[in-house]
């Protein structure tokens, strides 16, 4: 488990999941698929990537960004800051 200061607060996770749930109907109409939200911090995602987590690798290979930056862009920015 990551140190407390790097963990995404439970309230922030709930808020993100709630926002995604509210737009689920519109998402289904537009893309024909249901959302399956997975809320992770960048460091949590990066850690699972380094561990070669199959879900994370699948997200990188097949996932599509529906808003904002791609996963690859976010990770590249994160690594530049290290």
CSV table of C-alpha atoms in Angstrom, one decimal:
chain,number,residue,atom,x,y,z
A,1,UNK,CA,0.0,0.0,0.0
A,2,UNK,CA,1.4,3.5,-0.9
A,3,UNK,CA,2.2,6.0,1.8
A,4,UNK,CA,-0.7,7.9,3.1
A,5,UNK,CA,0.3,11.2,1.4
A,6,UNK,CA,0.2,9.5,-2.0
A,7,UNK,CA,-3.1,7.7,-1.5
A,8,UNK,CA,-6.2,9.2,-3.2
A,9,UNK,CA,-8.6,10.1,-0.4
A,10,UNK,CA,-11.7,8.0,-0.2
A,11,UNK,CA,-13.9,11.0,-0.7
A,12,UNK,CA,-12.0,11.9,-4.0
A,13,UNK,CA,-12.4,8.3,-5.2
A,14,UNK,CA,-16.1,8.3,-4.4
A,15,UNK,CA,-16.5,11.7,-6.1
A,16,UNK,CA,-14.8,10.5,-9.3
A,17,UNK,CA,-16.8,7.2,-9.4
A,18,UNK,CA,-20.1,9.1,-8.8
A,19,UNK,CA,-19.3,11.5,-11.6
A,20,UNK,CA,-18.7,8.6,-13.9
A,21,UNK,CA,-21.9,6.8,-12.8
A,22,UNK,CA,-23.9,10.0,-13.6
A,23,UNK,CA,-22.7,10.0,-17.2
A,24,UNK,CA,-23.0,6.3,-17.7
A,25,UNK,CA,-26.3,6.5,-19.7
A,26,UNK,CA,-24.9,9.1,-22.1
A,27,UNK,CA,-21.8,7.0,-22.5
A,28,UNK,CA,-23.8,3.9,-23.4
A,29,UNK,CA,-25.7,5.8,-26.0
A,30,UNK,CA,-22.6,7.4,-27.5
A,31,UNK,CA,-20.2,4.4,-27.4
A,32,UNK,CA,-22.4,1.4,-27.0
A,33,UNK,CA,-20.5,0.2,-23.9
A,34,UNK,CA,-21.0,0.4,-20.2
A,35,UNK,CA,-18.4,2.1,-18.0
A,36,UNK,CA,-16.4,0.1,-15.6
A,37,UNK,CA,-14.7,2.8,-13.5
A,38,UNK,CA,-11.3,2.1,-12.0
A,39,UNK,CA,-10.1,5.1,-10.0
A,40,UNK,CA,-6.3,5.1,-9.4
A,41,UNK,CA,-3.8,7.7,-8.7
A,42,UNK,CA,-1.0,8.1,-11.3
A,43,UNK,CA,1.4,6.5,-8.9
A,44,UNK,CA,-0.9,3.5,-8.2
A,45,UNK,CA,-1.4,3.0,-12.0
A,46,UNK,CA,2.4,3.3,-12.6
A,47,UNK,CA,3.1,0.8,-9.8
A,48,UNK,CA,0.7,-1.7,-11.3
A,49,UNK,CA,2.2,-1.1,-14.7
A,50,UNK,CA,5.7,-1.8,-13.4
A,51,UNK,CA,4.4,-5.0,-11.9
A,52,UNK,CA,3.0,-6.0,-15.3
A,53,UNK,CA,-0.6,-6.1,-14.0
A,54,UNK,CA,-2.6,-7.7,-16.9
A,55,UNK,CA,-5.5,-5.3,-16.5
A,56,UNK,CA,-3.3,-2.2,-16.7
A,57,UNK,CA,-1.4,-3.6,-19.7
A,58,UNK,CA,-4.8,-4.3,-21.4
A,59,UNK,CA,-5.9,-0.7,-20.7
A,60,UNK,CA,-2.7,0.7,-22.2
A,61,UNK,CA,-2.9,-1.6,-25.3
A,62,UNK,CA,-6.7,-1.5,-26.0
A,63,UNK,CA,-8.1,1.3,-23.9
A,64,UNK,CA,-9.5,4.5,-25.5
A,65,UNK,CA,-9.4,7.9,-24.0
A,66,UNK,CA,-12.9,9.5,-24.0
A,67,UNK,CA,-11.8,12.7,-22.3
A,68,UNK,CA,-8.5,14.5,-21.8
A,69,UNK,CA,-5.1,13.0,-22.2
A,70,UNK,CA,-4.3,9.4,-23.0
A,71,UNK,CA,-2.8,7.1,-20.4
A,72,UNK,CA,0.5,7.2,-22.3
A,73,UNK,CA,0.6,11.1,-22.1
A,74,UNK,CA,-0.2,11.1,-18.4
A,75,UNK,CA,2.5,8.5,-17.6
A,76,UNK,CA,5.1,10.3,-19.7
A,77,UNK,CA,4.4,13.6,-17.9
A,78,UNK,CA,4.6,11.8,-14.5
A,79,UNK,CA,8.0,10.3,-15.4
A,80,UNK,CA,9.4,13.6,-16.6
A,81,UNK,CA,8.6,15.1,-13.2
A,82,UNK,CA,10.5,12.3,-11.3
